[in-house]
């Protein structure tokens, strides 16, 4: 009985996916982000001052996990720049380059915020106010690019699913045509989900910049949803590689 239990546990695909998920930096960072925004939401409806301290501690850990992450975004931008034969077109390619560069700057400035929190840099007006403002501003600009990319992708999917193929050589029967349309509908759902994700993140950063004031309850709730989206994506990748 024990042998069967151990064997089932050792070879269970969900256990393997969980282990792989927790081994990834992105997986742990997304879980901490979910916890951070959950605490923000709970603190908006409760009177426990310790929750604010926990949020601050989790925020520091997340900044450590994102250390040197701008290199990844610079590499992605370089890949988009060097590959000028993408099927999505030149506009989406340029927007992807700009988006990753802006997001890389955002992550780089966030490392300066970490150094200030660790007392490596002085707590002057520049480091405590100006740098955090521009950190969130670059995040906002990258989100504007991301939303534009999402909208263009949705438009492309809608036009592809409604237009008939140019020749019968490419798609020669209704069955294949339906399969192509189903694929376009599936892609459209993915891009609509990504658009909602980016819009919710935009609302969050607009509150961080104090351009709007929706309160911690809405910010916490939106942060929980977008964090869950991120966990789903990382989990899906880990589940794929575990099978």
PDB file of C-alpha atoms in Angstrom:
ATOM      1  CA  UNK A   1       0.000   0.000   0.000  1.00  0.00           C
ATOM      2  CA  UNK A   2       2.793   2.389   0.954  1.00  0.00           C
ATOM      3  CA  UNK A   3       4.738   1.431  -2.176  1.00  0.00           C
ATOM      4  CA  UNK A   4       1.735   2.176  -4.378  1.00  0.00           C
ATOM      5  CA  UNK A   5       1.158   5.508  -2.632  1.00  0.00           C
ATOM      6  CA  UNK A   6       4.792   6.531  -3.021  1.00  0.00           C
ATOM      7  CA  UNK A   7       4.801   5.484  -6.670  1.00  0.00           C
ATOM      8  CA  UNK A   8       1.596   7.416  -7.376  1.00  0.00           C
ATOM      9  CA  UNK A   9       2.944  10.497  -5.604  1.00  0.00           C
ATOM     10  CA  UNK A  10       6.311  10.314  -7.355  1.00  0.00           C
ATOM     11  CA  UNK A  11       4.775  10.035 -10.819  1.00  0.00           C
ATOM     12  CA  UNK A  12       1.721  12.248 -10.397  1.00  0.00           C
ATOM     13  CA  UNK A  13       1.751  14.865 -13.163  1.00  0.00           C
ATOM     14  CA  UNK A  14       0.193  17.540 -10.943  1.00  0.00           C
ATOM     15  CA  UNK A  15       2.819  17.027  -8.240  1.00  0.00           C
ATOM     16  CA  UNK A  16       5.543  17.179 -10.903  1.00  0.00           C
ATOM     17  CA  UNK A  17       4.004  20.369 -12.295  1.00  0.00           C
ATOM     18  CA  UNK A  18       3.858  21.926  -8.816  1.00  0.00           C
ATOM     19  CA  UNK A  19       7.523  21.126  -8.178  1.00  0.00           C
ATOM     20  CA  UNK A  20       8.551  22.544 -11.545  1.00  0.00           C
ATOM     21  CA  UNK A  21       6.349  25.606 -10.956  1.00  0.00           C
ATOM     22  CA  UNK A  22       7.930  26.340  -7.571  1.00  0.00           C
ATOM     23  CA  UNK A  23      11.406  25.876  -9.046  1.00  0.00           C
ATOM     24  CA  UNK A  24      10.846  28.736 -11.484  1.00  0.00           C
ATOM     25  CA  UNK A  25      11.538  32.319 -10.442  1.00  0.00           C
ATOM     26  CA  UNK A  26       8.478  33.512 -12.357  1.00  0.00           C
ATOM     27  CA  UNK A  27       6.245  31.039 -10.539  1.00  0.00           C
ATOM     28  CA  UNK A  28       7.370  32.126  -7.083  1.00  0.00           C
ATOM     29  CA  UNK A  29       7.206  35.804  -8.038  1.00  0.00           C
ATOM     30  CA  UNK A  30       3.634  35.455  -9.315  1.00  0.00           C
ATOM     31  CA  UNK A  31       2.549  33.661  -6.131  1.00  0.00           C
ATOM     32  CA  UNK A  32       4.092  36.420  -4.017  1.00  0.00           C
ATOM     33  CA  UNK A  33       2.380  39.040  -6.181  1.00  0.00           C
ATOM     34  CA  UNK A  34      -0.956  37.316  -5.618  1.00  0.00           C
ATOM     35  CA  UNK A  35      -0.295  37.270  -1.875  1.00  0.00           C
ATOM     36  CA  UNK A  36       0.763  40.931  -1.885  1.00  0.00           C
ATOM     37  CA  UNK A  37      -2.372  42.165  -3.646  1.00  0.00           C
ATOM     38  CA  UNK A  38      -4.547  39.835  -1.553  1.00  0.00           C
ATOM     39  CA  UNK A  39      -3.156  41.490   1.571  1.00  0.00           C
ATOM     40  CA  UNK A  40      -3.789  44.894   0.005  1.00  0.00           C
ATOM     41  CA  UNK A  41      -7.408  43.937  -0.631  1.00  0.00           C
ATOM     42  CA  UNK A  42      -7.885  42.482   2.866  1.00  0.00           C
ATOM     43  CA  UNK A  43      -6.253  45.499   4.529  1.00  0.00           C
ATOM     44  CA  UNK A  44      -8.774  47.766   2.776  1.00  0.00           C
ATOM     45  CA  UNK A  45     -11.622  46.086   4.655  1.00  0.00           C
ATOM     46  CA  UNK A  46      -9.870  45.329   7.960  1.00  0.00           C
ATOM     47  CA  UNK A  47      -7.900  47.140  10.635  1.00  0.00           C
ATOM     48  CA  UNK A  48      -4.756  45.030  10.925  1.00  0.00           C
ATOM     49  CA  UNK A  49      -1.667  47.267  10.541  1.00  0.00           C
ATOM     50  CA  UNK A  50       0.559  44.202  10.273  1.00  0.00           C
ATOM     51  CA  UNK A  51      -0.851  43.559   6.786  1.00  0.00           C
ATOM     52  CA  UNK A  52       0.803  46.729   5.452  1.00  0.00           C
ATOM     53  CA  UNK A  53       4.144  45.564   6.861  1.00  0.00           C
ATOM     54  CA  UNK A  54       3.700  42.163   5.226  1.00  0.00           C
ATOM     55  CA  UNK A  55       2.971  43.840   1.888  1.00  0.00           C
ATOM     56  CA  UNK A  56       6.194  45.838   2.155  1.00  0.00           C
ATOM     57  CA  UNK A  57       8.237  42.734   3.005  1.00  0.00           C
ATOM     58  CA  UNK A  58       6.753  40.760   0.106  1.00  0.00           C
ATOM     59  CA  UNK A  59       7.427  43.690  -2.221  1.00  0.00           C
ATOM     60  CA  UNK A  60      11.126  43.614  -1.292  1.00  0.00           C
ATOM     61  CA  UNK A  61      11.345  39.867  -1.941  1.00  0.00           C
ATOM     62  CA  UNK A  62       9.700  40.330  -5.343  1.00  0.00           C
ATOM     63  CA  UNK A  63      12.241  43.012  -6.244  1.00  0.00           C
ATOM     64  CA  UNK A  64      15.042  40.572  -5.414  1.00  0.00           C
ATOM     65  CA  UNK A  65      13.444  37.918  -7.622  1.00  0.00           C
ATOM     66  CA  UNK A  66      13.333  40.410 -10.511  1.00  0.00           C
ATOM     67  CA  UNK A  67      17.041  41.244 -10.137  1.00  0.00           C
ATOM     68  CA  UNK A  68      18.727  41.560 -13.572  1.00  0.00           C
ATOM     69  CA  UNK A  69      15.434  40.652 -15.270  1.00  0.00           C
ATOM     70  CA  UNK A  70      15.750  43.675 -17.640  1.00  0.00           C
ATOM     71  CA  UNK A  71      18.310  41.599 -19.555  1.00  0.00           C
ATOM     72  CA  UNK A  72      15.505  39.254 -20.606  1.00  0.00           C
ATOM     73  CA  UNK A  73      13.403  42.108 -21.990  1.00  0.00           C
ATOM     74  CA  UNK A  74      16.375  43.573 -23.841  1.00  0.00           C
ATOM     75  CA  UNK A  75      17.004  40.168 -25.405  1.00  0.00           C
ATOM     76  CA  UNK A  76      13.345  39.858 -26.468  1.00  0.00           C
ATOM     77  CA  UNK A  77      13.475  43.344 -27.999  1.00  0.00           C
ATOM     78  CA  UNK A  78      16.656  42.390 -29.868  1.00  0.00           C
ATOM     79  CA  UNK A  79      14.982  39.234 -31.207  1.00  0.00           C
ATOM     80  CA  UNK A  80      12.030  41.226 -32.526  1.00  0.00           C
ATOM     81  CA  UNK A  81      14.423  43.746 -34.089  1.00  0.00           C
ATOM     82  CA  UNK A  82      16.542  41.094 -35.822  1.00  0.00           C
ATOM     83  CA  UNK A  83      13.516  39.140 -37.101  1.00  0.00           C
ATOM     84  CA  UNK A  84      11.849  41.302 -39.750  1.00  0.00           C
ATOM     85  CA  UNK A  85       9.858  38.451 -41.305  1.00  0.00           C
ATOM     86  CA  UNK A  86       7.205  38.012 -38.617  1.00  0.00           C
ATOM     87  CA  UNK A  87       3.707  37.205 -39.844  1.00  0.00           C
ATOM     88  CA  UNK A  88       2.165  39.767 -37.485  1.00  0.00           C
ATOM     89  CA  UNK A  89       3.513  42.670 -39.523  1.00  0.00           C
ATOM     90  CA  UNK A  90       5.847  45.612 -39.049  1.00  0.00           C
ATOM     91  CA  UNK A  91       3.538  47.589 -36.753  1.00  0.00           C
ATOM     92  CA  UNK A  92       3.213  44.844 -34.147  1.00  0.00           C
ATOM     93  CA  UNK A  93       6.934  44.122 -34.453  1.00  0.00           C
ATOM     94  CA  UNK A  94       7.829  47.762 -33.707  1.00  0.00           C
ATOM     95  CA  UNK A  95       5.355  47.916 -30.833  1.00  0.00           C
ATOM     96  CA  UNK A  96       6.860  44.754 -29.338  1.00  0.00           C
ATOM     97  CA  UNK A  97      10.346  46.257 -29.546  1.00  0.00           C
ATOM     98  CA  UNK A  98       9.223  49.490 -27.860  1.00  0.00           C
ATOM     99  CA  UNK A  99       7.177  47.625 -25.252  1.00  0.00           C
ATOM    100  CA  UNK A 100      10.069  45.415 -24.164  1.00  0.00           C
ATOM    101  CA  UNK A 101      12.495  48.337 -24.069  1.00  0.00           C
ATOM    102  CA  UNK A 102      10.088  50.368 -21.919  1.00  0.00           C
ATOM    103  CA  UNK A 103       9.432  47.415 -19.630  1.00  0.00           C
ATOM    104  CA  UNK A 104      13.169  46.814 -19.345  1.00  0.00           C
ATOM    105  CA  UNK A 105      13.662  50.430 -18.237  1.00  0.00           C
ATOM    106  CA  UNK A 106      10.832  49.975 -15.720  1.00  0.00           C
ATOM    107  CA  UNK A 107      12.506  46.908 -14.218  1.00  0.00           C
ATOM    108  CA  UNK A 108      15.889  48.662 -14.225  1.00  0.00           C
ATOM    109  CA  UNK A 109      14.523  51.661 -12.339  1.00  0.00           C
ATOM    110  CA  UNK A 110      12.850  49.274  -9.912  1.00  0.00           C
ATOM    111  CA  UNK A 111      16.306  47.963  -9.014  1.00  0.00           C
ATOM    112  CA  UNK A 112      17.209  51.520  -7.986  1.00  0.00           C
ATOM    113  CA  UNK A 113      14.146  51.483  -5.733  1.00  0.00           C
ATOM    114  CA  UNK A 114      15.449  48.258  -4.188  1.00  0.00           C
ATOM    115  CA  UNK A 115      18.830  49.848  -3.478  1.00  0.00           C
ATOM    116  CA  UNK A 116      17.059  52.762  -1.785  1.00  0.00           C
ATOM    117  CA  UNK A 117      15.008  50.391   0.369  1.00  0.00           C
ATOM    118  CA  UNK A 118      18.214  48.565   1.352  1.00  0.00           C
ATOM    119  CA  UNK A 119      19.777  51.936   2.345  1.00  0.00           C
ATOM    120  CA  UNK A 120      22.485  51.564  -0.308  1.00  0.00           C
ATOM    121  CA  UNK A 121      21.213  54.793  -1.877  1.00  0.00           C
ATOM    122  CA  UNK A 122      20.167  57.823   0.193  1.00  0.00           C
ATOM    123  CA  UNK A 123      16.495  58.533   0.834  1.00  0.00           C
ATOM    124  CA  UNK A 124      16.476  61.867  -0.965  1.00  0.00           C
ATOM    125  CA  UNK A 125      13.569  63.438  -2.833  1.00  0.00           C
ATOM    126  CA  UNK A 126      15.020  62.195  -6.122  1.00  0.00           C
ATOM    127  CA  UNK A 127      15.326  58.556  -5.040  1.00  0.00           C
ATOM    128  CA  UNK A 128      12.151  58.419  -2.932  1.00  0.00           C
ATOM    129  CA  UNK A 129       9.781  60.357  -5.242  1.00  0.00           C
ATOM    130  CA  UNK A 130      11.192  60.988  -8.724  1.00  0.00           C
ATOM    131  CA  UNK A 131      12.588  57.511  -9.423  1.00  0.00           C
ATOM    132  CA  UNK A 132       9.426  55.646  -8.244  1.00  0.00           C
ATOM    133  CA  UNK A 133       7.281  57.998 -10.350  1.00  0.00           C
ATOM    134  CA  UNK A 134       9.262  57.331 -13.529  1.00  0.00           C
ATOM    135  CA  UNK A 135       9.398  53.622 -12.682  1.00  0.00           C
ATOM    136  CA  UNK A 136       5.612  53.410 -12.796  1.00  0.00           C
ATOM    137  CA  UNK A 137       5.463  55.781 -15.776  1.00  0.00           C
ATOM    138  CA  UNK A 138       7.614  53.461 -17.900  1.00  0.00           C
ATOM    139  CA  UNK A 139       5.439  50.535 -16.808  1.00  0.00           C
ATOM    140  CA  UNK A 140       2.379  52.508 -17.922  1.00  0.00           C
ATOM    141  CA  UNK A 141       3.911  53.312 -21.311  1.00  0.00           C
ATOM    142  CA  UNK A 142       4.813  49.661 -21.864  1.00  0.00           C
ATOM    143  CA  UNK A 143       1.219  48.717 -21.038  1.00  0.00           C
ATOM    144  CA  UNK A 144      -0.076  51.199 -23.624  1.00  0.00           C
ATOM    145  CA  UNK A 145       2.061  49.404 -26.215  1.00  0.00           C
ATOM    146  CA  UNK A 146       0.845  46.013 -24.978  1.00  0.00           C
ATOM    147  CA  UNK A 147      -2.812  47.072 -25.225  1.00  0.00           C
ATOM    148  CA  UNK A 148      -2.220  48.319 -28.777  1.00  0.00           C
ATOM    149  CA  UNK A 149      -0.661  44.965 -29.685  1.00  0.00           C
ATOM    150  CA  UNK A 150      -3.600  43.091 -28.152  1.00  0.00           C
ATOM    151  CA  UNK A 151      -6.142  45.171 -30.087  1.00  0.00           C
ATOM    152  CA  UNK A 152      -4.293  44.657 -33.377  1.00  0.00           C
ATOM    153  CA  UNK A 153      -4.124  40.910 -32.762  1.00  0.00           C
ATOM    154  CA  UNK A 154      -7.860  40.742 -32.034  1.00  0.00           C
ATOM    155  CA  UNK A 155      -8.620  42.701 -35.219  1.00  0.00           C
ATOM    156  CA  UNK A 156      -6.404  40.364 -37.248  1.00  0.00           C
ATOM    157  CA  UNK A 157      -8.115  37.287 -35.779  1.00  0.00           C
ATOM    158  CA  UNK A 158     -11.576  38.701 -36.470  1.00  0.00           C
ATOM    159  CA  UNK A 159     -10.719  39.470 -40.092  1.00  0.00           C
ATOM    160  CA  UNK A 160      -9.076  36.065 -40.582  1.00  0.00           C
ATOM    161  CA  UNK A 161     -12.067  34.189 -39.171  1.00  0.00           C
ATOM    162  CA  UNK A 162     -14.583  36.031 -41.350  1.00  0.00           C
ATOM    163  CA  UNK A 163     -12.706  36.056 -44.650  1.00  0.00           C
ATOM    164  CA  UNK A 164     -12.748  33.035 -46.914  1.00  0.00           C
ATOM    165  CA  UNK A 165      -9.454  31.685 -48.241  1.00  0.00           C
ATOM    166  CA  UNK A 166      -8.261  33.058 -51.549  1.00  0.00           C
ATOM    167  CA  UNK A 167      -8.035  29.698 -53.284  1.00  0.00           C
ATOM    168  CA  UNK A 168      -9.331  26.178 -52.874  1.00  0.00           C
ATOM    169  CA  UNK A 169      -5.761  24.925 -52.975  1.00  0.00           C
ATOM    170  CA  UNK A 170      -5.081  26.196 -49.452  1.00  0.00           C
ATOM    171  CA  UNK A 171      -8.335  25.012 -47.915  1.00  0.00           C
ATOM    172  CA  UNK A 172     -10.265  22.630 -50.115  1.00  0.00           C
ATOM    173  CA  UNK A 173     -13.249  21.673 -47.998  1.00  0.00           C
ATOM    174  CA  UNK A 174     -15.578  23.030 -45.342  1.00  0.00           C
ATOM    175  CA  UNK A 175     -14.078  20.824 -42.642  1.00  0.00           C
ATOM    176  CA  UNK A 176     -10.649  22.416 -42.924  1.00  0.00           C
ATOM    177  CA  UNK A 177     -12.227  25.853 -43.189  1.00  0.00           C
ATOM    178  CA  UNK A 178     -14.086  25.289 -39.919  1.00  0.00           C
ATOM    179  CA  UNK A 179     -10.862  24.113 -38.281  1.00  0.00           C
ATOM    180  CA  UNK A 180      -9.070  27.298 -39.350  1.00  0.00           C
ATOM    181  CA  UNK A 181     -11.933  29.451 -38.087  1.00  0.00           C
ATOM    182  CA  UNK A 182     -11.975  27.563 -34.776  1.00  0.00           C
ATOM    183  CA  UNK A 183      -8.250  28.181 -34.436  1.00  0.00           C
ATOM    184  CA  UNK A 184      -8.760  31.900 -35.073  1.00  0.00           C
ATOM    185  CA  UNK A 185     -11.545  32.041 -32.473  1.00  0.00           C
ATOM    186  CA  UNK A 186      -9.276  30.330 -29.940  1.00  0.00           C
ATOM    187  CA  UNK A 187      -6.475  32.800 -30.647  1.00  0.00           C
ATOM    188  CA  UNK A 188      -8.912  35.688 -30.354  1.00  0.00           C
ATOM    189  CA  UNK A 189      -9.942  34.505 -26.886  1.00  0.00           C
ATOM    190  CA  UNK A 190      -6.285  34.411 -25.863  1.00  0.00           C
ATOM    191  CA  UNK A 191      -5.691  37.960 -27.103  1.00  0.00           C
ATOM    192  CA  UNK A 192      -8.899  39.273 -25.493  1.00  0.00           C
ATOM    193  CA  UNK A 193      -7.768  37.739 -22.192  1.00  0.00           C
ATOM    194  CA  UNK A 194      -4.372  39.409 -22.605  1.00  0.00           C
ATOM    195  CA  UNK A 195      -6.098  42.713 -23.388  1.00  0.00           C
ATOM    196  CA  UNK A 196      -8.179  42.478 -20.195  1.00  0.00           C
ATOM    197  CA  UNK A 197      -5.013  41.623 -18.270  1.00  0.00           C
ATOM    198  CA  UNK A 198      -3.172  44.676 -19.594  1.00  0.00           C
ATOM    199  CA  UNK A 199      -6.154  46.975 -19.018  1.00  0.00           C
ATOM    200  CA  UNK A 200      -6.404  45.864 -15.381  1.00  0.00           C
ATOM    201  CA  UNK A 201      -2.657  46.377 -14.898  1.00  0.00           C
ATOM    202  CA  UNK A 202      -3.066  49.839 -16.454  1.00  0.00           C
ATOM    203  CA  UNK A 203      -5.712  50.741 -13.884  1.00  0.00           C
ATOM    204  CA  UNK A 204      -3.366  49.541 -11.136  1.00  0.00           C
ATOM    205  CA  UNK A 205      -0.417  51.638 -12.298  1.00  0.00           C
ATOM    206  CA  UNK A 206      -2.650  54.684 -12.855  1.00  0.00           C
ATOM    207  CA  UNK A 207      -3.515  54.430  -9.165  1.00  0.00           C
ATOM    208  CA  UNK A 208       0.156  54.030  -8.258  1.00  0.00           C
ATOM    209  CA  UNK A 209       0.882  57.233 -10.203  1.00  0.00           C
ATOM    210  CA  UNK A 210      -2.112  58.901  -8.494  1.00  0.00           C
ATOM    211  CA  UNK A 211      -3.601  59.846 -11.865  1.00  0.00           C
ATOM    212  CA  UNK A 212      -6.789  58.213 -10.581  1.00  0.00           C
ATOM    213  CA  UNK A 213      -7.867  57.174  -7.110  1.00  0.00           C
ATOM    214  CA  UNK A 214      -9.943  53.993  -7.073  1.00  0.00           C
ATOM    215  CA  UNK A 215      -8.911  52.891  -3.598  1.00  0.00           C
ATOM    216  CA  UNK A 216      -6.941  49.910  -2.300  1.00  0.00           C
ATOM    217  CA  UNK A 217      -9.949  47.606  -2.547  1.00  0.00           C
ATOM    218  CA  UNK A 218     -10.200  47.820  -6.346  1.00  0.00           C
ATOM    219  CA  UNK A 219      -6.417  47.888  -6.814  1.00  0.00           C
ATOM    220  CA  UNK A 220      -6.056  44.808  -4.626  1.00  0.00           C
ATOM    221  CA  UNK A 221      -8.844  42.982  -6.454  1.00  0.00           C
ATOM    222  CA  UNK A 222      -7.437  43.763  -9.915  1.00  0.00           C
ATOM    223  CA  UNK A 223      -3.959  42.783  -8.741  1.00  0.00           C
ATOM    224  CA  UNK A 224      -5.296  39.442  -7.526  1.00  0.00           C
ATOM    225  CA  UNK A 225      -6.933  38.763 -10.912  1.00  0.00           C
ATOM    226  CA  UNK A 226      -3.854  39.692 -12.974  1.00  0.00           C
ATOM    227  CA  UNK A 227      -1.606  37.716 -10.618  1.00  0.00           C
ATOM    228  CA  UNK A 228      -3.848  34.687 -11.121  1.00  0.00           C
ATOM    229  CA  UNK A 229      -3.579  35.153 -14.890  1.00  0.00           C
ATOM    230  CA  UNK A 230       0.204  35.131 -14.532  1.00  0.00           C
ATOM    231  CA  UNK A 231       0.117  31.994 -12.388  1.00  0.00           C
ATOM    232  CA  UNK A 232      -2.078  30.268 -14.983  1.00  0.00           C
ATOM    233  CA  UNK A 233       0.417  31.033 -17.755  1.00  0.00           C
ATOM    234  CA  UNK A 234       3.458  29.823 -15.799  1.00  0.00           C
ATOM    235  CA  UNK A 235       1.542  26.753 -14.589  1.00  0.00           C
ATOM    236  CA  UNK A 236       0.514  25.942 -18.157  1.00  0.00           C
ATOM    237  CA  UNK A 237       4.132  26.056 -19.321  1.00  0.00           C
ATOM    238  CA  UNK A 238       5.250  23.845 -16.419  1.00  0.00           C
ATOM    239  CA  UNK A 239       2.395  21.395 -17.031  1.00  0.00           C
ATOM    240  CA  UNK A 240       3.361  21.144 -20.703  1.00  0.00           C
ATOM    241  CA  UNK A 241       6.999  20.336 -19.904  1.00  0.00           C
ATOM    242  CA  UNK A 242       6.017  17.865 -17.179  1.00  0.00           C
ATOM    243  CA  UNK A 243       4.185  15.642 -19.672  1.00  0.00           C
TER     244      UNK A 243
END
